[in-house]
PDB file of C-alpha atoms in Angstrom:
ATOM      1  CA  MET X   4      -0.057  -0.076   0.094  1.00 82.00           C
ATOM      2  CA  ALA X   5       1.325   3.437  -0.950  1.00 85.00           C
ATOM      3  CA  ALA X   6       0.643   6.187   1.665  1.00 87.00           C
ATOM      4  CA  ASP X   7       1.813   9.622   2.631  1.00 88.00           C
ATOM      5  CA  LEU X   8       2.535   8.772   6.256  1.00 87.00           C
ATOM      6  CA  SER X   9       2.902  12.456   7.178  1.00 86.00           C
ATOM      7  CA  ARG X  10      -0.711  12.299   6.585  1.00 90.00           C
ATOM      8  CA  PRO X  11      -2.841  11.012   9.639  1.00 93.00           C
ATOM      9  CA  ASP X  12      -5.782   9.623   7.463  1.00 94.00           C
ATOM     10  CA  GLU X  13      -3.425   7.813   5.437  1.00 93.00           C
ATOM     11  CA  ARG X  14      -1.575   6.347   8.313  1.00 94.00           C
ATOM     12  CA  SER X  15      -4.914   5.259   9.728  1.00 95.00           C
ATOM     13  CA  ALA X  16      -5.609   3.451   6.407  1.00 95.00           C
ATOM     14  CA  VAL X  17      -2.352   1.795   6.617  1.00 94.00           C
ATOM     15  CA  LEU X  18      -2.904   0.412  10.555  1.00 95.00           C
ATOM     16  CA  GLU X  19      -6.281  -0.693   9.234  1.00 95.00           C
ATOM     17  CA  SER X  20      -4.989  -2.612   6.273  1.00 94.00           C
ATOM     18  CA  SER X  21      -2.221  -4.240   8.315  1.00 91.00           C
ATOM     19  CA  PRO X  22      -3.801  -5.680  11.448  1.00 89.00           C
ATOM     20  CA  ILE X  23      -1.229  -7.889  12.819  1.00 95.00           C
ATOM     21  CA  VAL X  24       2.388  -6.297  12.905  1.00 97.00           C
ATOM     22  CA  ASP X  25       5.295  -7.929  14.410  1.00 97.00           C
ATOM     23  CA  ILE X  26       7.776  -5.542  13.183  1.00 97.00           C
ATOM     24  CA  LEU X  27       7.522  -1.937  12.528  1.00 97.00           C
ATOM     25  CA  VAL X  28      10.462   0.033  11.152  1.00 96.00           C
ATOM     26  CA  THR X  29       9.648   3.784  10.720  1.00 95.00           C
ATOM     27  CA  ASN X  30      11.590   5.963   8.378  1.00 92.00           C
ATOM     28  CA  ALA X  31      10.519   9.280   6.983  1.00 89.00           C
ATOM     29  CA  GLY X  32      12.659  11.447   4.754  1.00 83.00           C
ATOM     30  CA  GLY X  33      14.337  14.303   6.268  1.00 83.00           C
ATOM     31  CA  PRO X  34      13.153  17.880   6.365  1.00 90.00           C
ATOM     32  CA  PRO X  35      15.136  20.356   3.743  1.00 88.00           C
ATOM     33  CA  ALA X  36      18.350  21.626   4.935  1.00 88.00           C
ATOM     34  CA  ILE X  37      17.566  25.211   5.836  1.00 94.00           C
ATOM     35  CA  PRO X  38      19.382  28.100   7.834  1.00 95.00           C
ATOM     36  CA  TYR X  39      17.797  28.487  11.159  1.00 96.00           C
ATOM     37  CA  PRO X  40      16.692  32.251  10.583  1.00 96.00           C
ATOM     38  CA  ASP X  41      14.549  30.948   7.588  1.00 97.00           C
ATOM     39  CA  ILE X  42      12.678  28.272   9.662  1.00 97.00           C
ATOM     40  CA  ASN X  43       9.161  29.351   9.996  1.00 97.00           C
ATOM     41  CA  ILE X  44       6.351  27.770  11.941  1.00 97.00           C
ATOM     42  CA  ALA X  45       4.828  25.833   8.984  1.00 97.00           C
ATOM     43  CA  LEU X  46       8.268  24.208   8.504  1.00 97.00           C
ATOM     44  CA  TRP X  47       8.407  23.263  12.107  1.00 97.00           C
ATOM     45  CA  HIS X  48       4.871  21.765  11.873  1.00 96.00           C
ATOM     46  CA  ARG X  49       5.715  19.882   8.681  1.00 95.00           C
ATOM     47  CA  ALA X  50       8.946  18.484  10.372  1.00 96.00           C
ATOM     48  CA  LEU X  51       7.160  17.203  13.557  1.00 96.00           C
ATOM     49  CA  GLU X  52       4.461  15.513  11.697  1.00 94.00           C
ATOM     50  CA  LEU X  53       6.778  13.875   9.193  1.00 94.00           C
ATOM     51  CA  ASN X  54       9.524  12.797  11.761  1.00 95.00           C
ATOM     52  CA  PHE X  55       7.862  12.646  15.116  1.00 97.00           C
ATOM     53  CA  LEU X  56       3.965  12.423  15.044  1.00 96.00           C
ATOM     54  CA  SER X  57       3.994   9.970  12.156  1.00 96.00           C
ATOM     55  CA  ALA X  58       6.059   7.304  14.108  1.00 97.00           C
ATOM     56  CA  VAL X  59       4.206   7.899  17.372  1.00 98.00           C
ATOM     57  CA  ASP X  60       0.903   7.260  15.456  1.00 96.00           C
ATOM     58  CA  LEU X  61       2.220   3.935  13.986  1.00 97.00           C
ATOM     59  CA  ILE X  62       3.870   2.870  17.019  1.00 98.00           C
ATOM     60  CA  GLN X  63       0.616   3.686  19.138  1.00 97.00           C
ATOM     61  CA  GLY X  64      -1.282   1.695  16.626  1.00 97.00           C
ATOM     62  CA  VAL X  65       0.526  -1.421  16.647  1.00 98.00           C
ATOM     63  CA  LEU X  66       1.859  -1.775  20.420  1.00 98.00           C
ATOM     64  CA  PRO X  67      -1.526  -3.120  21.718  1.00 98.00           C
ATOM     65  CA  GLY X  68      -1.589  -6.170  19.285  1.00 98.00           C
ATOM     66  CA  MET X  69       2.342  -6.728  20.158  1.00 98.00           C
ATOM     67  CA  ILE X  70       1.673  -6.504  23.780  1.00 98.00           C
ATOM     68  CA  GLU X  71      -1.435  -8.951  23.501  1.00 98.00           C
ATOM     69  CA  ARG X  72       0.997 -11.596  21.322  1.00 98.00           C
ATOM     70  CA  ARG X  73       3.960 -10.998  23.751  1.00 98.00           C
ATOM     71  CA  PHE X  74       6.245  -9.910  20.679  1.00 97.00           C
ATOM     72  CA  GLY X  75       7.026  -7.038  18.706  1.00 98.00           C
ATOM     73  CA  ARG X  76      10.088  -5.277  17.352  1.00 98.00           C
ATOM     74  CA  ILE X  77       9.910  -1.445  16.455  1.00 98.00           C
ATOM     75  CA  VAL X  78      12.952   0.285  14.964  1.00 98.00           C
ATOM     76  CA  ASN X  79      12.828   3.970  14.340  1.00 98.00           C
ATOM     77  CA  VAL X  80      15.304   5.504  11.841  1.00 96.00           C
ATOM     78  CA  THR X  81      16.305   8.877  13.218  1.00 95.00           C
ATOM     79  CA  SER X  82      19.662  10.195  12.463  1.00 91.00           C
ATOM     80  CA  VAL X  83      23.295  10.557  14.028  1.00 90.00           C
ATOM     81  CA  ALA X  84      22.315  14.445  14.295  1.00 89.00           C
ATOM     82  CA  VAL X  85      20.399  13.714  17.540  1.00 92.00           C
ATOM     83  CA  LYS X  86      23.975  13.087  18.981  1.00 91.00           C
ATOM     84  CA  LYS X  87      25.758  15.447  16.741  1.00 85.00           C
ATOM     85  CA  PRO X  88      23.784  18.181  15.246  1.00 87.00           C
ATOM     86  CA  VAL X  89      24.653  19.352  11.762  1.00 84.00           C
ATOM     87  CA  GLU X  90      24.233  22.881  10.768  1.00 88.00           C
ATOM     88  CA  HIS X  91      21.115  23.675   8.667  1.00 91.00           C
ATOM     89  CA  LEU X  92      19.235  20.432   9.748  1.00 91.00           C
ATOM     90  CA  GLU X  93      17.677  21.826  13.015  1.00 95.00           C
ATOM     91  CA  LEU X  94      14.346  20.740  11.633  1.00 96.00           C
ATOM     92  CA  SER X  95      15.544  17.250  11.240  1.00 94.00           C
ATOM     93  CA  THR X  96      17.489  17.229  14.543  1.00 95.00           C
ATOM     94  CA  ALA X  97      14.890  18.415  16.658  1.00 96.00           C
ATOM     95  CA  SER X  98      11.910  16.413  15.319  1.00 96.00           C
ATOM     96  CA  ARG X  99      13.962  13.199  15.618  1.00 96.00           C
ATOM     97  CA  MET X 100      15.103  14.243  19.197  1.00 96.00           C
ATOM     98  CA  ALA X 101      11.442  14.332  20.126  1.00 97.00           C
ATOM     99  CA  LEU X 102      10.961  10.781  18.914  1.00 98.00           C
ATOM    100  CA  THR X 103      14.046   9.743  20.776  1.00 97.00           C
ATOM    101  CA  GLY X 104      12.562  11.062  23.968  1.00 97.00           C
ATOM    102  CA  TYR X 105       9.327   9.405  23.392  1.00 98.00           C
ATOM    103  CA  VAL X 106      11.196   6.150  22.690  1.00 98.00           C
ATOM    104  CA  ALA X 107      13.314   6.267  25.858  1.00 97.00           C
ATOM    105  CA  SER X 108      10.124   6.181  27.897  1.00 97.00           C
ATOM    106  CA  VAL X 109       7.592   4.031  26.104  1.00 98.00           C
ATOM    107  CA  SER X 110      10.379   1.480  25.270  1.00 98.00           C
ATOM    108  CA  ARG X 111      10.709   0.820  28.968  1.00 98.00           C
ATOM    109  CA  GLN X 112       7.099   0.494  29.519  1.00 98.00           C
ATOM    110  CA  VAL X 113       6.522  -2.343  27.049  1.00 98.00           C
ATOM    111  CA  ALA X 114       9.715  -4.426  27.445  1.00 98.00           C
ATOM    112  CA  LYS X 115       8.198  -6.683  29.949  1.00 98.00           C
ATOM    113  CA  PHE X 116       5.876  -7.793  27.079  1.00 98.00           C
ATOM    114  CA  ASN X 117       8.834  -8.923  24.715  1.00 98.00           C
ATOM    115  CA  VAL X 118       8.372  -5.585  22.845  1.00 98.00           C
ATOM    116  CA  THR X 119      11.560  -3.501  21.952  1.00 98.00           C
ATOM    117  CA  ILE X 120      11.631  -0.359  20.621  1.00 98.00           C
ATOM    118  CA  ASN X 121      15.069   1.203  19.522  1.00 98.00           C
ATOM    119  CA  ASN X 122      16.517   3.836  17.237  1.00 98.00           C
ATOM    120  CA  LEU X 123      18.853   3.456  14.487  1.00 97.00           C
ATOM    121  CA  LEU X 124      20.849   6.551  13.997  1.00 95.00           C
ATOM    122  CA  PRO X 125      22.409   6.627  10.416  1.00 92.00           C
ATOM    123  CA  GLY X 126      24.916   9.098   9.803  1.00 85.00           C
ATOM    124  CA  THR X 127      26.789   8.877   6.338  1.00 88.00           C
ATOM    125  CA  ILE X 128      24.834   5.943   4.640  1.00 92.00           C
ATOM    126  CA  PHE X 129      25.271   6.620   0.810  1.00 91.00           C
ATOM    127  CA  THR X 130      21.605   7.032  -0.097  1.00 87.00           C
ATOM    128  CA  ASN X 131      19.721   9.862  -2.078  1.00 85.00           C
ATOM    129  CA  ARG X 132      19.376  11.861   1.308  1.00 75.00           C
ATOM    130  CA  LEU X 133      23.097  12.094   1.584  1.00 79.00           C
ATOM    131  CA  ARG X 134      23.519  13.134  -2.112  1.00 84.00           C
ATOM    132  CA  GLU X 135      21.141  15.786  -1.372  1.00 80.00           C
ATOM    133  CA  LEU X 136      22.757  17.348   1.273  1.00 76.00           C
ATOM    134  CA  GLY X 137      25.536  18.177  -1.318  1.00 82.00           C
ATOM    135  CA  PRO X 138      28.686  19.980   0.300  1.00 80.00           C
ATOM    136  CA  VAL X 139      27.362  19.129   3.988  1.00 76.00           C
ATOM    137  CA  ALA X 140      27.533  15.493   2.941  1.00 80.00           C
ATOM    138  CA  GLU X 141      30.817  16.005   1.434  1.00 86.00           C
ATOM    139  CA  LYS X 142      32.238  17.282   4.609  1.00 84.00           C
ATOM    140  CA  MET X 143      30.361  14.649   6.744  1.00 79.00           C
ATOM    141  CA  ILE X 144      32.204  11.815   4.567  1.00 90.00           C
ATOM    142  CA  GLU X 145      35.828  13.648   4.915  1.00 92.00           C
ATOM    143  CA  GLU X 146      35.351  13.337   8.639  1.00 90.00           C
ATOM    144  CA  VAL X 147      34.247   9.544   8.845  1.00 94.00           C
ATOM    145  CA  PRO X 148      37.163   7.389  10.440  1.00 95.00           C
ATOM    146  CA  ALA X 149      36.216   4.615   8.192  1.00 96.00           C
ATOM    147  CA  GLY X 150      36.963   6.810   5.265  1.00 94.00           C
ATOM    148  CA  ARG X 151      33.761   6.289   3.253  1.00 95.00           C
ATOM    149  CA  ALA X 152      30.129   6.392   3.534  1.00 94.00           C
ATOM    150  CA  GLY X 153      28.299   3.158   4.581  1.00 96.00           C
ATOM    151  CA  THR X 154      26.283   1.197   2.350  1.00 95.00           C
ATOM    152  CA  PRO X 155      22.508   0.584   2.305  1.00 95.00           C
ATOM    153  CA  GLU X 156      23.256  -3.063   2.730  1.00 96.00           C
ATOM    154  CA  GLU X 157      25.207  -2.489   6.097  1.00 97.00           C
ATOM    155  CA  PHE X 158      22.412  -0.286   7.131  1.00 96.00           C
ATOM    156  CA  GLY X 159      20.055  -2.912   6.534  1.00 97.00           C
ATOM    157  CA  ALA X 160      21.952  -5.717   8.322  1.00 97.00           C
ATOM    158  CA  ALA X 161      22.123  -3.501  11.484  1.00 97.00           C
ATOM    159  CA  CYS X 162      18.180  -2.874  11.056  1.00 97.00           C
ATOM    160  CA  ALA X 163      17.625  -6.593  10.772  1.00 97.00           C
ATOM    161  CA  PHE X 164      19.751  -7.186  13.938  1.00 97.00           C
ATOM    162  CA  LEU X 165      17.485  -4.967  15.828  1.00 98.00           C
ATOM    163  CA  CYS X 166      14.322  -6.632  14.631  1.00 97.00           C
ATOM    164  CA  GLY X 167      15.700 -10.243  15.508  1.00 95.00           C
ATOM    165  CA  SER X 168      13.821 -12.309  17.929  1.00 91.00           C
ATOM    166  CA  SER X 169      16.826 -12.878  20.130  1.00 92.00           C
ATOM    167  CA  VAL X 170      17.453  -9.051  20.541  1.00 93.00           C
ATOM    168  CA  SER X 171      14.706  -8.766  23.446  1.00 94.00           C
ATOM    169  CA  PHE X 172      17.311  -7.124  26.096  1.00 97.00           C
ATOM    170  CA  LEU X 173      18.074  -4.300  24.029  1.00 97.00           C
ATOM    171  CA  VAL X 174      15.500  -1.759  24.953  1.00 98.00           C
ATOM    172  CA  GLY X 175      15.345   1.925  24.115  1.00 97.00           C
ATOM    173  CA  GLN X 176      18.631   2.288  22.819  1.00 97.00           C
ATOM    174  CA  ASN X 177      20.110   4.488  19.954  1.00 96.00           C
ATOM    175  CA  LEU X 178      22.440   2.467  17.618  1.00 96.00           C
ATOM    176  CA  VAL X 179      24.734   4.743  15.727  1.00 94.00           C
ATOM    177  CA  ILE X 180      25.885   3.400  12.211  1.00 94.00           C
ATOM    178  CA  ASP X 181      28.083   6.229  10.816  1.00 91.00           C
ATOM    179  CA  GLY X 182      31.540   4.544  10.354  1.00 94.00           C
ATOM    180  CA  GLY X 183      32.823   6.187  13.658  1.00 92.00           C
ATOM    181  CA  LEU X 184      31.649   9.780  12.776  1.00 84.00           C
ATOM    182  CA  ASN X 185      30.173  10.311  16.388  1.00 84.00           C
ATOM    183  CA  ARG X 186      33.042  10.279  18.659  1.00 84.00           C
ATOM    184  CA  SER X 187      31.350  10.166  21.798  1.00 80.00           C
ATOM    185  CA  THR X 188      32.256   6.987  24.174  1.00 77.00           C
ATOM    186  CA  LEU X 189      28.452   6.656  25.425  1.00 73.00           C
TER     187      LEU X 189
END
């Protein structure tokens, strides 16, 4: 089913079409890179709807069934920018940080039902989004200790890991996949 998940009515249609969901991966395209003085309230609303509220709505839609079946895996694709903000990506960073906070709380409430919610934080994965960032992306790639951007296949393997049935003790975490770009120890 094709749907614009930034629209509440289309999210509802998706949830109605899939009554039994064991694995949910949320992933929305990022808002445009815009200098902070040029960001208006309409852009904030769009970013929050796209990167925060759409994920929350889908998560809340599938959690009751997962809890009842005593199994569920939810992975939200956010961004390494929640740990290392990038200039001109304030819309993306702030809306994804809101999702990070939501997951930190809710994941711990549903873990006892064998339902895990974690975030996957890509940094420099060679996708269309990275290409769209142009010079910002080039600068990011230059700083990657691995010396390159990651591949979609590497990213997919990390996501599959978080969705596995044996990963029931990984709860509310933020797995960074960026070739070492984020230099924090925690």
